[in-house]
C-alpha atoms as one frame of an Amber mdcrd trajectory, in Angstrom:
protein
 -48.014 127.787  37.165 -45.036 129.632  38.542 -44.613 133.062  38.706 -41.290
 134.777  38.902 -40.293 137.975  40.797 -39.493 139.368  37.305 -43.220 139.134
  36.328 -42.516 135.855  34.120 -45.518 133.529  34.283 -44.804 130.098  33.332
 -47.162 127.244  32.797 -45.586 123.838  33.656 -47.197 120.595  32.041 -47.925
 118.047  34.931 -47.028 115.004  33.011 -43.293 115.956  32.282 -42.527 119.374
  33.816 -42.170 121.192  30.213 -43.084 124.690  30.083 -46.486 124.502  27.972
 -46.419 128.711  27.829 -44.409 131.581  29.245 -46.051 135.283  29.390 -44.528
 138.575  31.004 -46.668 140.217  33.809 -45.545 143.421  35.718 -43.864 142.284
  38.541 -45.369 143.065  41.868 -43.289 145.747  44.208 -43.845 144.713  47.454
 -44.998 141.125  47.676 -45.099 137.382  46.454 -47.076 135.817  44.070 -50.970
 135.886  44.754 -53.466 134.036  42.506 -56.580 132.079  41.643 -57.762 129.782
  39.479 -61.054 130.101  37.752 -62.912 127.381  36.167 -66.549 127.400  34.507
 -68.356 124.733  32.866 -68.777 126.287  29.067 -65.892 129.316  29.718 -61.872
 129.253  29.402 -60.407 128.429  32.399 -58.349 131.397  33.595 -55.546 131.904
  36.415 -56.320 135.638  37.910 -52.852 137.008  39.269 -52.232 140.206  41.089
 -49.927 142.165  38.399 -47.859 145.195  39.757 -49.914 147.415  42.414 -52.661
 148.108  40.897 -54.324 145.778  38.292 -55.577 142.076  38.095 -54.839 140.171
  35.048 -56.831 137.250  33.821 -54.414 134.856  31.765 -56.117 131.898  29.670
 -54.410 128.654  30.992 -54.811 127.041  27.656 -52.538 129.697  25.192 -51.343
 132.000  27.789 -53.102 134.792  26.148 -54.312 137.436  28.546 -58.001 137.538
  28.413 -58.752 141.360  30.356 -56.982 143.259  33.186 -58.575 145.192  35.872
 -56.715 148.393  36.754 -57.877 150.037  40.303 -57.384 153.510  40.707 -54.997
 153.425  43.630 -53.114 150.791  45.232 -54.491 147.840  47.215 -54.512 144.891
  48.281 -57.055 142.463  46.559 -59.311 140.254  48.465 -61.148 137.778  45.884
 -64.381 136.025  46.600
């Protein structure tokens, strides 16, 4: 997955570098990129990415859909666990 300063998320196949999906994300003001993957047996597996200031977005790695977002009520800076 790359993600651009613009807020383009791109998903890159591993087996020949094609872009499987491309989805636009808020881009974040004052920082790079920051992310995790999530993976359940039985559930989607989702990359979490920190979208503009204030909100986490859960994108399904499989369609690029965006599954939820998580809007906080001020700025911070997310610590995941």
């Amino acid at each position: 997955a790359r993600l651009s300063s613009d807020g383009r998320l791109r998903l890159h196949a591993l087996e020949n570098g094609e872009v499987k999906f491309s989805t636009k994300l808020t881009p974040r003001s004052g920082g790079g990129a920051a992310g995790a993957l999530v993976s359940s047996p039985g559930l989607p597996r989702l990359l979490l990415v920190a979208e503009g200031d204030r909100t986490i977005t859960a994108v399904e790695l499989q369609t690029g859909e965006v599954r939820w977002r998580h809007h906080a009520s001020r700025a911070s800076h997310f610590r995941l666990k």
